[in-house]
mmCIF file of C-alpha atoms (C1' of nucleotides) in Angstrom:
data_model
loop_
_atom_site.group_PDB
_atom_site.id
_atom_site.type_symbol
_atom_site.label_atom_id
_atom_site.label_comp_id
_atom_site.label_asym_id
_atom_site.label_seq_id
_atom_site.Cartn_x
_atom_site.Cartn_y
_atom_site.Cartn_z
ATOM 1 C CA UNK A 29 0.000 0.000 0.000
ATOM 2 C CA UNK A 30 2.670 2.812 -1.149
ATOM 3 C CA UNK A 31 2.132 5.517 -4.210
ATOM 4 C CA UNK A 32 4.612 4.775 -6.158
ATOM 5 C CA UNK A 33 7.877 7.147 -6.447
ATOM 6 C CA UNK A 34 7.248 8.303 -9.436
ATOM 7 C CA UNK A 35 4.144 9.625 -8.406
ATOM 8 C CA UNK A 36 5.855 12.270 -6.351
ATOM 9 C CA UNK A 37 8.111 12.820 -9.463
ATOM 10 C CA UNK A 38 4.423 13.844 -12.173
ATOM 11 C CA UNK A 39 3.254 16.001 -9.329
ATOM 12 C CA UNK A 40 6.069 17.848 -9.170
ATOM 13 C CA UNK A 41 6.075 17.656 -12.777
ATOM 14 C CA UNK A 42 2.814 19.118 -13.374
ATOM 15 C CA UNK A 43 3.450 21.970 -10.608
ATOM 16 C CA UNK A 44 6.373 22.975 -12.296
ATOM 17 C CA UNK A 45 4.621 23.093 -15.376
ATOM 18 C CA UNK A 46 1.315 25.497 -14.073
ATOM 19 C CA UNK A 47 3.826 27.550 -12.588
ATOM 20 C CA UNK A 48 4.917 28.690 -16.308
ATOM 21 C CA UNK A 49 3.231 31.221 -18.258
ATOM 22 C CA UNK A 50 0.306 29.511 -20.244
ATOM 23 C CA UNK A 51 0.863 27.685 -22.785
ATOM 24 C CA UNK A 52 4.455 27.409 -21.001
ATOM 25 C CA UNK A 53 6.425 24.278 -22.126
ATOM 26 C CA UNK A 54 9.428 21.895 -20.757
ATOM 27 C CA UNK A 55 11.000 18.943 -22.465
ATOM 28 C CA UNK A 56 11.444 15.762 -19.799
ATOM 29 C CA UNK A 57 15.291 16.387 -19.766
ATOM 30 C CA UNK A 58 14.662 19.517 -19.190
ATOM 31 C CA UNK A 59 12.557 18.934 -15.991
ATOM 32 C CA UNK A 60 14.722 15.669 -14.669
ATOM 33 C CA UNK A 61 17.777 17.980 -14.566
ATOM 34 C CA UNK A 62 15.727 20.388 -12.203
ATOM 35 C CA UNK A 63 15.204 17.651 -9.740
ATOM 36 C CA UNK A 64 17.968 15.773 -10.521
ATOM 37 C CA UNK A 65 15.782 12.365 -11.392
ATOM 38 C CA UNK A 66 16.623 9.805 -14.119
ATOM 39 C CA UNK A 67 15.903 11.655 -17.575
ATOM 40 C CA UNK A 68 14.514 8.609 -19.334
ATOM 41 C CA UNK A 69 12.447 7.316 -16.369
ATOM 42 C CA UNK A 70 10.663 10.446 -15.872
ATOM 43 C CA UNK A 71 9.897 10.600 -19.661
ATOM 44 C CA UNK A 72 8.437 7.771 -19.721
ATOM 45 C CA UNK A 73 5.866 8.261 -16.681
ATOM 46 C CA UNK A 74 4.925 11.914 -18.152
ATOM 47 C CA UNK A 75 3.823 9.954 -21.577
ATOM 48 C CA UNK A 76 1.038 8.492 -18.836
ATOM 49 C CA UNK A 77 0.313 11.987 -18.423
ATOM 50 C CA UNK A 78 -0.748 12.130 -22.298
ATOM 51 C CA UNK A 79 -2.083 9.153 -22.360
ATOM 52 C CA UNK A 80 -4.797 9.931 -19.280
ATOM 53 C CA UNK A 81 -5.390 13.921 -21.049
ATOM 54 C CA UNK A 82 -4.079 16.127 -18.588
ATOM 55 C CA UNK A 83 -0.291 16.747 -20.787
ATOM 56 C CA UNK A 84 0.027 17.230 -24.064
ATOM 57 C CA UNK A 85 3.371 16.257 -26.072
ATOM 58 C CA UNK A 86 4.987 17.872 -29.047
ATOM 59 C CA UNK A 87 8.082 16.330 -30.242
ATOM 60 C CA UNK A 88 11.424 18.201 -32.117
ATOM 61 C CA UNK A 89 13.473 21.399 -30.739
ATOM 62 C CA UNK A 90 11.297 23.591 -28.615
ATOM 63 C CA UNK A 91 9.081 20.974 -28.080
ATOM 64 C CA UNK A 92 7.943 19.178 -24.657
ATOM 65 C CA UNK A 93 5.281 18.320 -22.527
ATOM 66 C CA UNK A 94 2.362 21.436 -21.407
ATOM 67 C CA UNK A 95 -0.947 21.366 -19.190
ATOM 68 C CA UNK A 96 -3.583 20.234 -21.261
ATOM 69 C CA UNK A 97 -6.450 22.100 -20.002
ATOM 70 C CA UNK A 98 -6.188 24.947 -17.639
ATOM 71 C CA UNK A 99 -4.016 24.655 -14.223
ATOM 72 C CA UNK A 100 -7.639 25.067 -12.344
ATOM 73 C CA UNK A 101 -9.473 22.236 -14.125
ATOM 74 C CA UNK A 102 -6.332 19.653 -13.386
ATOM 75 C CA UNK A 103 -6.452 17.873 -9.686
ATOM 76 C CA UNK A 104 -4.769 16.126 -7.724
ATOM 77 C CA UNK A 105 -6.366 13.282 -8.118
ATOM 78 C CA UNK A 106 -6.177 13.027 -11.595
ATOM 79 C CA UNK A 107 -2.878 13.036 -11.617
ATOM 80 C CA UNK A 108 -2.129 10.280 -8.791
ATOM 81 C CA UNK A 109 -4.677 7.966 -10.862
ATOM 82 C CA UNK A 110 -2.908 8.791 -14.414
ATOM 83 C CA UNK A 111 0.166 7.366 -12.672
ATOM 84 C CA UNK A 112 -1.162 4.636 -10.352
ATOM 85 C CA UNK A 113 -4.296 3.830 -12.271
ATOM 86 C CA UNK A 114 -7.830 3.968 -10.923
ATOM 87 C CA UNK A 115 -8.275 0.922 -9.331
ATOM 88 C CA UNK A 116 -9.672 0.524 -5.559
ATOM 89 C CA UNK A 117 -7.201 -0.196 -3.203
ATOM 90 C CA UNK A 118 -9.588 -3.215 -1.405
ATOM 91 C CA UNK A 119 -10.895 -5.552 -4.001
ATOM 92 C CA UNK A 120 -14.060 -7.371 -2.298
ATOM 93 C CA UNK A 121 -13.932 -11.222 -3.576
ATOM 94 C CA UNK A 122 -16.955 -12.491 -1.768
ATOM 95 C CA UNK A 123 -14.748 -14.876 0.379
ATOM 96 C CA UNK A 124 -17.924 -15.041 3.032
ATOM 97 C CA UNK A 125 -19.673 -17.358 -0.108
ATOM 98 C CA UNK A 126 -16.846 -19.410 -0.368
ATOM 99 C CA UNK A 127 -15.296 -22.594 1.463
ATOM 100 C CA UNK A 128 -17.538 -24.397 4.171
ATOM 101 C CA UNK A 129 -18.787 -21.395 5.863
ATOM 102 C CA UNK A 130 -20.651 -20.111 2.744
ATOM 103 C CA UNK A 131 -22.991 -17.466 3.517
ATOM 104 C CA UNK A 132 -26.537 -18.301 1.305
ATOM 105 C CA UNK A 133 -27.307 -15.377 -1.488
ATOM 106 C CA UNK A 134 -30.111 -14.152 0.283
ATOM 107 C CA UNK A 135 -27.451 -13.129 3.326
ATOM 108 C CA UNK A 136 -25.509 -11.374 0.706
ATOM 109 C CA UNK A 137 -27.680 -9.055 -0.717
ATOM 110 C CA UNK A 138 -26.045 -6.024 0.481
ATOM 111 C CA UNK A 139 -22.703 -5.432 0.243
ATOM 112 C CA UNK A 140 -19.878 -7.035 2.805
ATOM 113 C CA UNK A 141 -19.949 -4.681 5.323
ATOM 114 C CA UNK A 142 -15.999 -4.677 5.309
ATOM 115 C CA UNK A 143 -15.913 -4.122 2.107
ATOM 116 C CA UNK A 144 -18.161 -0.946 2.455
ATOM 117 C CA UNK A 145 -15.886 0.710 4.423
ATOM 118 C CA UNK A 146 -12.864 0.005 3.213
ATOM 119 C CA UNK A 147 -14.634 1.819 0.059
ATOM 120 C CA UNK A 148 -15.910 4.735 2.300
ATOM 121 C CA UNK A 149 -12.352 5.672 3.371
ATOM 122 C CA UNK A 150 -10.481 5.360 -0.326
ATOM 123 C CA UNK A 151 -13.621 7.814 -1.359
ATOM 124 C CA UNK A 152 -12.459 9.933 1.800
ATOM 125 C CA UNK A 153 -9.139 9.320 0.284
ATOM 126 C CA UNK A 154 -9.619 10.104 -3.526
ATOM 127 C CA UNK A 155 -12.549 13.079 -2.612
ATOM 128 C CA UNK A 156 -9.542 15.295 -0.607
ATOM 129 C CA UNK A 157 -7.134 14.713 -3.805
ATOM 130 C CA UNK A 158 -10.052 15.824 -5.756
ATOM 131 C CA UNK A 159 -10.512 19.183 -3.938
ATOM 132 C CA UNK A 160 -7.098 20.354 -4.790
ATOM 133 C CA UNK A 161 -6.255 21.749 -7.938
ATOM 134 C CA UNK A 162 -2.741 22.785 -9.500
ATOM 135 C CA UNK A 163 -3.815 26.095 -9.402
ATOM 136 C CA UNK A 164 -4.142 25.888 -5.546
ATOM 137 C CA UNK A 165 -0.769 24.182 -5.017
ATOM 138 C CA UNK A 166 0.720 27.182 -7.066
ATOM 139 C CA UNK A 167 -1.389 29.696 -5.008
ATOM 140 C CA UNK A 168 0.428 28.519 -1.908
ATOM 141 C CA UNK A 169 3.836 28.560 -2.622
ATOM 142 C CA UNK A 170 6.301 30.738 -0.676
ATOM 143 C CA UNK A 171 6.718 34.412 -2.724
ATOM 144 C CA UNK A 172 9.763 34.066 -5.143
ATOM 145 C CA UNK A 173 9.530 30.691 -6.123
ATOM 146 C CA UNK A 174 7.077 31.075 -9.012
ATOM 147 C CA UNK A 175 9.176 33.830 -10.624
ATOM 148 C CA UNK A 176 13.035 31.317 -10.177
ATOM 149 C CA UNK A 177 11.089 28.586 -11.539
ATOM 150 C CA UNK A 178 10.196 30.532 -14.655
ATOM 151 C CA UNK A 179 13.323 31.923 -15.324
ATOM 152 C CA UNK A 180 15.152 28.368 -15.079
ATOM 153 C CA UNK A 181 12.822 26.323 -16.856
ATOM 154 C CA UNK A 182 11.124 29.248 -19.659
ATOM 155 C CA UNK B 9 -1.501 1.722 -4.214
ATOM 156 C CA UNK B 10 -3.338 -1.582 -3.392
ATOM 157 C CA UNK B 11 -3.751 -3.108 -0.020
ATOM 158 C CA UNK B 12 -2.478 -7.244 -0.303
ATOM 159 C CA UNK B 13 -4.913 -9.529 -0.644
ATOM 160 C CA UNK B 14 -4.372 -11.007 2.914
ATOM 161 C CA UNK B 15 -5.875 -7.961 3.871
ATOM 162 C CA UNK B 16 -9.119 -9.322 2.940
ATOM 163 C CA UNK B 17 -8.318 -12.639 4.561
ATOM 164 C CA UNK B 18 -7.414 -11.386 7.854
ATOM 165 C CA UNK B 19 -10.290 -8.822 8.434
ATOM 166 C CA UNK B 20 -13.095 -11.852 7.449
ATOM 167 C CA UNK B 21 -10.836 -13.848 10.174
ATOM 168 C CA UNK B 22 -11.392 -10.862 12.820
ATOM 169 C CA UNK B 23 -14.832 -10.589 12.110
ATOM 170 C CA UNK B 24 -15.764 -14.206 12.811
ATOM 171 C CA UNK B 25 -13.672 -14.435 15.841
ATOM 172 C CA UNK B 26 -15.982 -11.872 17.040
ATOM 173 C CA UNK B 27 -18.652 -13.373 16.456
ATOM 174 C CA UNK B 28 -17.641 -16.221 18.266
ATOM 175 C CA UNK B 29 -18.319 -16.052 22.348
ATOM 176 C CA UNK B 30 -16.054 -13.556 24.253
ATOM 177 C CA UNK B 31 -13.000 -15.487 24.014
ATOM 178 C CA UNK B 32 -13.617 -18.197 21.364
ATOM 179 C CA UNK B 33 -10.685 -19.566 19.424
ATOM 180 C CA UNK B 34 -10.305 -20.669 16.221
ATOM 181 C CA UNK B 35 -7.188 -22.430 14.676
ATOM 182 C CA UNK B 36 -5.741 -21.504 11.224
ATOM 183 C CA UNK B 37 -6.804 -24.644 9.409
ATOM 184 C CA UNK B 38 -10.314 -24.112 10.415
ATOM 185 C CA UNK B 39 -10.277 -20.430 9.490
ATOM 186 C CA UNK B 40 -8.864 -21.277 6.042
ATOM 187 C CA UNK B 41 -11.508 -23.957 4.911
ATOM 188 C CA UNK B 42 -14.271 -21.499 6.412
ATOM 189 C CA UNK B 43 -13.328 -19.096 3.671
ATOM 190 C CA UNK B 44 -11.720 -22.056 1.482
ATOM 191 C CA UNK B 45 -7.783 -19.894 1.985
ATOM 192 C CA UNK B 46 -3.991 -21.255 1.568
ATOM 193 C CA UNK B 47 -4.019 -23.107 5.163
ATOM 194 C CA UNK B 48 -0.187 -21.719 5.342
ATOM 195 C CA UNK B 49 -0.067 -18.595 3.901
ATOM 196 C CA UNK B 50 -3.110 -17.227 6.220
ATOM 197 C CA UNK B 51 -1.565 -18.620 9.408
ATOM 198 C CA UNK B 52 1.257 -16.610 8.567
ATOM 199 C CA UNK B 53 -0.606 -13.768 7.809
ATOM 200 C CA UNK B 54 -2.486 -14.300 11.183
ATOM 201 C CA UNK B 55 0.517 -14.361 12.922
ATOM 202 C CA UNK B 56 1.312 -11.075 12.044
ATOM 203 C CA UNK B 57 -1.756 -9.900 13.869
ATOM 204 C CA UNK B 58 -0.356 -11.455 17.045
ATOM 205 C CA UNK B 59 2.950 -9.432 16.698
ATOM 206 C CA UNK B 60 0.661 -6.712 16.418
ATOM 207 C CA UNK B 61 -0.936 -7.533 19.777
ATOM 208 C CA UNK B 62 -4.617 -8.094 18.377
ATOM 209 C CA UNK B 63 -4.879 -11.484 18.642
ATOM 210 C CA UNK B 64 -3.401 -14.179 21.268
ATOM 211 C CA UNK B 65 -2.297 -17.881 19.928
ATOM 212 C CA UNK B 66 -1.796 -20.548 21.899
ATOM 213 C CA UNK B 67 -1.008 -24.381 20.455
ATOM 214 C CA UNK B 68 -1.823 -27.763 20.836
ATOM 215 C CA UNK B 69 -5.122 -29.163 20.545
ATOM 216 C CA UNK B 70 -8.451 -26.832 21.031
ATOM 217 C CA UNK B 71 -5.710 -24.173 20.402
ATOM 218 C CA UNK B 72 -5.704 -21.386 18.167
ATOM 219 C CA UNK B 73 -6.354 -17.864 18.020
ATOM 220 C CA UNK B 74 -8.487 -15.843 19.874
ATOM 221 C CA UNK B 75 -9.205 -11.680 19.862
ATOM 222 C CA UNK B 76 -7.009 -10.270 22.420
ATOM 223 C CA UNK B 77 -8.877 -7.458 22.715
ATOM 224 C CA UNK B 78 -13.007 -6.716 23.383
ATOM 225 C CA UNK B 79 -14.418 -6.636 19.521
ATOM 226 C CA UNK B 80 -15.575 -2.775 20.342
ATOM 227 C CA UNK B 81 -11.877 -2.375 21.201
ATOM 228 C CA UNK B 82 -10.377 -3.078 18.238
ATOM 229 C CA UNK B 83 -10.681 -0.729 14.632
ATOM 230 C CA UNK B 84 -10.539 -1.907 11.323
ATOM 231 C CA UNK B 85 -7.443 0.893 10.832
ATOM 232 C CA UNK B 86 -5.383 -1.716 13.412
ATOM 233 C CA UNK B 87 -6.056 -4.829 11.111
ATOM 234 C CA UNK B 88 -5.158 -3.320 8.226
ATOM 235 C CA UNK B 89 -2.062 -1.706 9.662
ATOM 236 C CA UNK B 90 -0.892 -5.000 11.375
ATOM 237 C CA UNK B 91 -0.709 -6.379 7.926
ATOM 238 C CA UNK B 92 0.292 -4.140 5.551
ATOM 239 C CA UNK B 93 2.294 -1.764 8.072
ATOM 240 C CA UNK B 94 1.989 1.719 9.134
ATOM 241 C CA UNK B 95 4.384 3.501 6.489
ATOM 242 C CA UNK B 96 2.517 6.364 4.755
ATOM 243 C CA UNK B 97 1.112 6.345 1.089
ATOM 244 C CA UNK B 98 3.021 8.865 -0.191
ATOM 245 C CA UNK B 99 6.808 9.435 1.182
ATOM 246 C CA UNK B 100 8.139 13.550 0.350
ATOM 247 C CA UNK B 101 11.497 12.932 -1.050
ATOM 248 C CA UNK B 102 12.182 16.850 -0.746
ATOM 249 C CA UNK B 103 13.052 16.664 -4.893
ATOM 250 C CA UNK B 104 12.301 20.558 -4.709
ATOM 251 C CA UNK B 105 15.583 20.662 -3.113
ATOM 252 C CA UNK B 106 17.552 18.307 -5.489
ATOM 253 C CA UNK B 107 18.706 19.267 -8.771
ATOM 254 C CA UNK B 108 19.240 22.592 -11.171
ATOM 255 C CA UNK B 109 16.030 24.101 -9.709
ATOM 256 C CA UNK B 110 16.997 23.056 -6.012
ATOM 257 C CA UNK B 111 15.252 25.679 -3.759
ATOM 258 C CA UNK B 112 17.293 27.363 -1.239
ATOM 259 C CA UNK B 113 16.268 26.655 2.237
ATOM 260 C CA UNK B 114 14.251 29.718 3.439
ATOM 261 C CA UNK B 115 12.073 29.118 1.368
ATOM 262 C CA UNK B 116 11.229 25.187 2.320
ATOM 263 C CA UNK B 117 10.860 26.204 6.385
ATOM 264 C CA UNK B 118 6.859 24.843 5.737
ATOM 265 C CA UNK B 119 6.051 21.590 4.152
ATOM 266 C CA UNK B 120 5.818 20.914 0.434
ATOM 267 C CA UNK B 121 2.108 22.323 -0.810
ATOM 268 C CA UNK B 122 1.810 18.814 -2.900
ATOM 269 C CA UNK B 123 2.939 16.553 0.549
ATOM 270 C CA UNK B 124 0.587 18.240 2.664
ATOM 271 C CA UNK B 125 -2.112 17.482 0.610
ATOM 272 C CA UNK B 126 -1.097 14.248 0.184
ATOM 273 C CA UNK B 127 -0.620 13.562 3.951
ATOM 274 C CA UNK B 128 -4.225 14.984 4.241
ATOM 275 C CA UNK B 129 -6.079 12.680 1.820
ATOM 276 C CA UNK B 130 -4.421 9.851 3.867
ATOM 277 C CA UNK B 131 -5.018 10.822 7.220
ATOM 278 C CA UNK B 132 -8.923 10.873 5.984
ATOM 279 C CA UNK B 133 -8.339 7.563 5.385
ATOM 280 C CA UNK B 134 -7.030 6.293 8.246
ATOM 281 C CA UNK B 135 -9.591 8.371 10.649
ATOM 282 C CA UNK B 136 -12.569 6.747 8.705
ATOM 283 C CA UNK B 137 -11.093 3.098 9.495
ATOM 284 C CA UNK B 138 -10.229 4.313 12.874
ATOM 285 C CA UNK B 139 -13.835 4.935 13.722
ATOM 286 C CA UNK B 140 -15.123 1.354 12.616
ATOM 287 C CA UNK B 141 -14.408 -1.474 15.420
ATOM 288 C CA UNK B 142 -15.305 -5.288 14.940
ATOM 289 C CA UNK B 143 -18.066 -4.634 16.980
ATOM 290 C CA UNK B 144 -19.894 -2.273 14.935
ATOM 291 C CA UNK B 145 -19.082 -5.131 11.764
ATOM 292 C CA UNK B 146 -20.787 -7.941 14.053
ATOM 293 C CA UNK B 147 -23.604 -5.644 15.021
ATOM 294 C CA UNK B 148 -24.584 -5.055 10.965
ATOM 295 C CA UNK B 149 -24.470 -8.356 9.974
ATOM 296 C CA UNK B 150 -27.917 -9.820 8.722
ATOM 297 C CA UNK B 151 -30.009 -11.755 10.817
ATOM 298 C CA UNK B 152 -28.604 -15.410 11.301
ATOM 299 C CA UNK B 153 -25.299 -15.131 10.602
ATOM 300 C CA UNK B 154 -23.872 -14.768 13.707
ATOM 301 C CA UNK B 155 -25.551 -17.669 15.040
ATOM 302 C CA UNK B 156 -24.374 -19.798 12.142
ATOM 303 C CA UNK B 157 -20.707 -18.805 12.475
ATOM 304 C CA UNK B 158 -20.685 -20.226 16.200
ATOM 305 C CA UNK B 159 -22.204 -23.461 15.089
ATOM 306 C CA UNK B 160 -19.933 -23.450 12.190
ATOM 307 C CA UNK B 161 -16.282 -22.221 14.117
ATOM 308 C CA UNK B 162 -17.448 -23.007 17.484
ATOM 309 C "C1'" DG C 26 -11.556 -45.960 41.997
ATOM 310 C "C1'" DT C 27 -7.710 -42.754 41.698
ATOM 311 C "C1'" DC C 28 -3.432 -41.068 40.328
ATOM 312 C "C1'" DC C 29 0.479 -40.897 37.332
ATOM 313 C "C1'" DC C 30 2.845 -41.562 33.120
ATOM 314 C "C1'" DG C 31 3.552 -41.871 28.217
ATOM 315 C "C1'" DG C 32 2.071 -41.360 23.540
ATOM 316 C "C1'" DT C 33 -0.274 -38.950 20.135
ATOM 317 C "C1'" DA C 34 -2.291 -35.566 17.504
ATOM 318 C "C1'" DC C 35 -2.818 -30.995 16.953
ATOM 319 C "C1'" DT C 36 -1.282 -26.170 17.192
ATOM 320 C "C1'" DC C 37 1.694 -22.179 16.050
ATOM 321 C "C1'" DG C 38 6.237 -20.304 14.308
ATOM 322 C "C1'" DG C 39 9.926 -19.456 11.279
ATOM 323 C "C1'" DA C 40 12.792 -20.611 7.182
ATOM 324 C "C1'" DT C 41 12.570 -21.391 2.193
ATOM 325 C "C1'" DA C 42 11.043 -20.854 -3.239
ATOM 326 C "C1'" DC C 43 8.118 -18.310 -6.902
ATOM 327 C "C1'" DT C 44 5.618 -14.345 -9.290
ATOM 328 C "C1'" DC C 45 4.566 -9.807 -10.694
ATOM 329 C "C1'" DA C 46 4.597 -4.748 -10.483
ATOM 330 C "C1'" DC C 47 7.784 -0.973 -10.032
ATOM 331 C "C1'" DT C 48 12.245 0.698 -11.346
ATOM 332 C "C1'" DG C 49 15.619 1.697 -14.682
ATOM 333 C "C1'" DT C 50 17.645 1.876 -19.428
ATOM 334 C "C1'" DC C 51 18.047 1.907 -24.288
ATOM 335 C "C1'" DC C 52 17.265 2.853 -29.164
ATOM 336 C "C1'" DG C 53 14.082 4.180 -33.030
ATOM 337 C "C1'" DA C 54 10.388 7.476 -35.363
ATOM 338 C "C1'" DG C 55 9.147 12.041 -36.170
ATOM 339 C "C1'" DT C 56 9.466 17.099 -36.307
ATOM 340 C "C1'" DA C 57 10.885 22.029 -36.194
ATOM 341 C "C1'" DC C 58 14.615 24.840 -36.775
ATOM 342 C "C1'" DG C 59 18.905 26.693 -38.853
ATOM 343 C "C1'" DT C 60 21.781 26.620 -42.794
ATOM 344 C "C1'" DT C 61 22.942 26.604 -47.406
ATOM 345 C "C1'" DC C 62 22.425 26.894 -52.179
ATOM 346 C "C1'" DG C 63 20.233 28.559 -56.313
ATOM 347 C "C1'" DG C 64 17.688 32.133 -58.659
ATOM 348 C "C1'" DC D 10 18.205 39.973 -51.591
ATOM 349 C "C1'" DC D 11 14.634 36.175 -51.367
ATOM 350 C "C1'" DG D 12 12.959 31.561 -51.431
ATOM 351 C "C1'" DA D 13 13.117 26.763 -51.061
ATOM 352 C "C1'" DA D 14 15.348 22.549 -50.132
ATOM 353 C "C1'" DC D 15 18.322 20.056 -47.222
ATOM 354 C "C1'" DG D 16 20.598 18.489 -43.073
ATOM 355 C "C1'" DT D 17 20.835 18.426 -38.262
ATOM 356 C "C1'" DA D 18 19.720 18.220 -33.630
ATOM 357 C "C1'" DC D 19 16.315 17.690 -30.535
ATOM 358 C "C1'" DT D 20 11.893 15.716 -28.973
ATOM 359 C "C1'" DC D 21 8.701 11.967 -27.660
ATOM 360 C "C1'" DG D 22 7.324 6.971 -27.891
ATOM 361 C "C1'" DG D 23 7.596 2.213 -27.203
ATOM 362 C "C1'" DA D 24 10.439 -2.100 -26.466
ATOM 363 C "C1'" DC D 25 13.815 -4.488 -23.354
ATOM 364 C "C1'" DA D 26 16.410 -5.978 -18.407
ATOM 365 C "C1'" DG D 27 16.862 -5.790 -12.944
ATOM 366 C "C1'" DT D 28 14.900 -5.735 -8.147
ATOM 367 C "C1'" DG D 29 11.914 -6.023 -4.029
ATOM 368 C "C1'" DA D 30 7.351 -6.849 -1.904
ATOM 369 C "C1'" DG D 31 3.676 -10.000 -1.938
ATOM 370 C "C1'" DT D 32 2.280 -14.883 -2.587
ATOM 371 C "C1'" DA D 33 2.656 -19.583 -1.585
ATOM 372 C "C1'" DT D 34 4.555 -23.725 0.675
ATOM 373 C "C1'" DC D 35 6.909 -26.745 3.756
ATOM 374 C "C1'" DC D 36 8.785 -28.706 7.984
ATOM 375 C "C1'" DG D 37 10.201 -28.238 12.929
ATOM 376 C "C1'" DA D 38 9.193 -26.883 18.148
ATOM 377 C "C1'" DG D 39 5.970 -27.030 21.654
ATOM 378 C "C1'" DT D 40 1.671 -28.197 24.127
ATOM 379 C "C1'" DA D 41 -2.759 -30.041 25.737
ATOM 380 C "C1'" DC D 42 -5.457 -33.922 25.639
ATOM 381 C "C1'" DC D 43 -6.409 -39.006 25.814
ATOM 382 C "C1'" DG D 44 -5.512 -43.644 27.009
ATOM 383 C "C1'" DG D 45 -3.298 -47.167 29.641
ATOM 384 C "C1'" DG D 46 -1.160 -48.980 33.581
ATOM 385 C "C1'" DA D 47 0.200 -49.137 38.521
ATOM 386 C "C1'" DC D 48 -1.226 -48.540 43.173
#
DNA sequence: GTCCCGGTACTCGGATACTCACTGTCCGAGTACGTTCGG
DNA sequence: CCGAACGTACTCGGACAGTGAGTATCCGAGTACCGGGAC
C-alpha cells in the first residue's frame, strides 16, 4: 500500500509546469535535470500523463510536454490515478460465499460490510485529492519561487 | 496503491472471531476452509496480527487464536495496519531541493504544498477506518449469521 | 476408583522458493529549426 | 536579396532488463489432551 515514487516525481512535474506562463512548455530532460531524477524514467511516466489527457506532447526542438487544459481544471487526483491507475485499493472477492462457511445469497444481498468501508475511506481518500487543484498548489507557494522557476525552466 | 490480498483474509478472520463467544478460538486450518484460503499462507498472515498484539495464539489441541482485545476495542485501521504496516502512502522525497532548480532553504521552512495534501487525503483515510471497530461489523451483519458462524467455528 | 505416566495428535512459528509490479535503461520514429544553395 | 530545399539536432514513444514486496509452501518446536497402567 505505497504511491509509487514516481508519483511524487508527475506532481512535481505538473506543478512545475502550471507555474509557467500559459501555454508554457518543458521537455522531460529539461525537468529531470531540475530535480535531478533519471531523464529517461521520468519521460516515460509523463507519456502516462498524455495518455490519461491532462499533458500534451509535441516532439522536435522547442518541443515538450504542457498542461492540457487549464491549471484550475487539473487535480490532484487526476494526476495520482494517471500514474497509479484507478483501481480501488480493497478488491471485495466475496470470500464469506466461499469454502464451508458459505454465507446463502439471500445473506448477501447487500454489500460485505468490510468491504463498504474500506470503500468509504479510499472515497475519503480520492474526494480530498479531488478538492485540490494545481492552481491551488501554485497559489500557496512561498513568494519568489514562481518567478526562479520561470526563469530556469522558460 | 493496493492493499495485499491477505488484507481481505485477515479482516473476514477478525470478524468471525468476534462473532464467536467472548474469548472463542479458532485455529488456522479451520479459518482457512471457512473461507476455502492457503491453510499456510493465512496462518502466517495471522501471525502477524499477534505481533501486532490483536490477537493471542496458543497451540496444541483446542488451540488457536483468539481476539485479544473486546471486539468494540479493536478498529478496522489496526487490522489493516498490522498487515500491511503503518508507512505512509506517499513518502516527500524533498526533490524541490535536489537538482538545477533546487530551492534554497528559506524558502522550504513549511512543508511541500503537494505533501501536505497528500498527507491529508491519507489521514482521511485512516480516521474513517479508525472509527469502525469489529463490533460495529458484528452488530450489521444480517439476521442469522452470527448464530451460524458459532455453530460453524465453534 | 484414583493417580500418574507416556504417547499422540494438533497447534503455532519461522525458514525457504516463486511471481509480478515498479524501477531503470536503451534505441528508433518524427518534427521544427537553422543553414545553405540557387535564382 | 529572397525563397526553397536540405541536413541536423532535438523531442517523444515504445520495447527491453533488474529488483523487491507479496504470494505460496513446507517442515520443525511445543503443548494439551487421551488412554493405559500401577497402586
Amino acid at each position: 500500500m505505497k504511491l509509487p515514487e514516481s508519483a511524487e516525481w508527475v506532481l512535481h512535474a505538473a506543478g512545475s509546469l502550471a507555474q509557467l506562463e500559459p501555454g508554457g512548455t518543458a521537455s522531460a530532460a529539461r525537468l529531470a535535470e531540475h530535480f535531478d531524477l533519471p531523464p529517461a524514467y521520468l519521460a516515460k511516466q509523463l507519456q502516462a500523463l498524455v495518455r490519461a489527457g491532462l499533458f500534451t506532447a509535441t516532439t522536435g526542438p522547442r518541443g515538450g510536454f504542457r498542461l492540457a487544459r487549464h491549471p484550475g481544471d487539473i487535480t490532484l487526483l487526476e494526476i495520482v490515478e494517471a500514474i497509479d491507475g484507478t483501481s480501488p485499493f480493497y478488491t471485495c472477492n466475496e470470500i464469506r460465499q466461499q469454502g464451508r462457511g458459505a454465507a446463502p445469497p439471500e445473506q448477501c444481498r447487500q454489500m460485505c460490510g468490510l468491504a463498504r468501508h474500506l470503500h468509504a475511506a479510499e472515497d475519503a481518500w480520492r474526494a480530498r485529492l479531488a478538492e485540490v487543484t494545481l492552481e491551488d498548489i501554485v497559489d500557496g507557494l512561498p513568494r519568489g519561487v514562481q518567478r526562479r522557476t520561470r526563469e530556469l525552466l522558460g
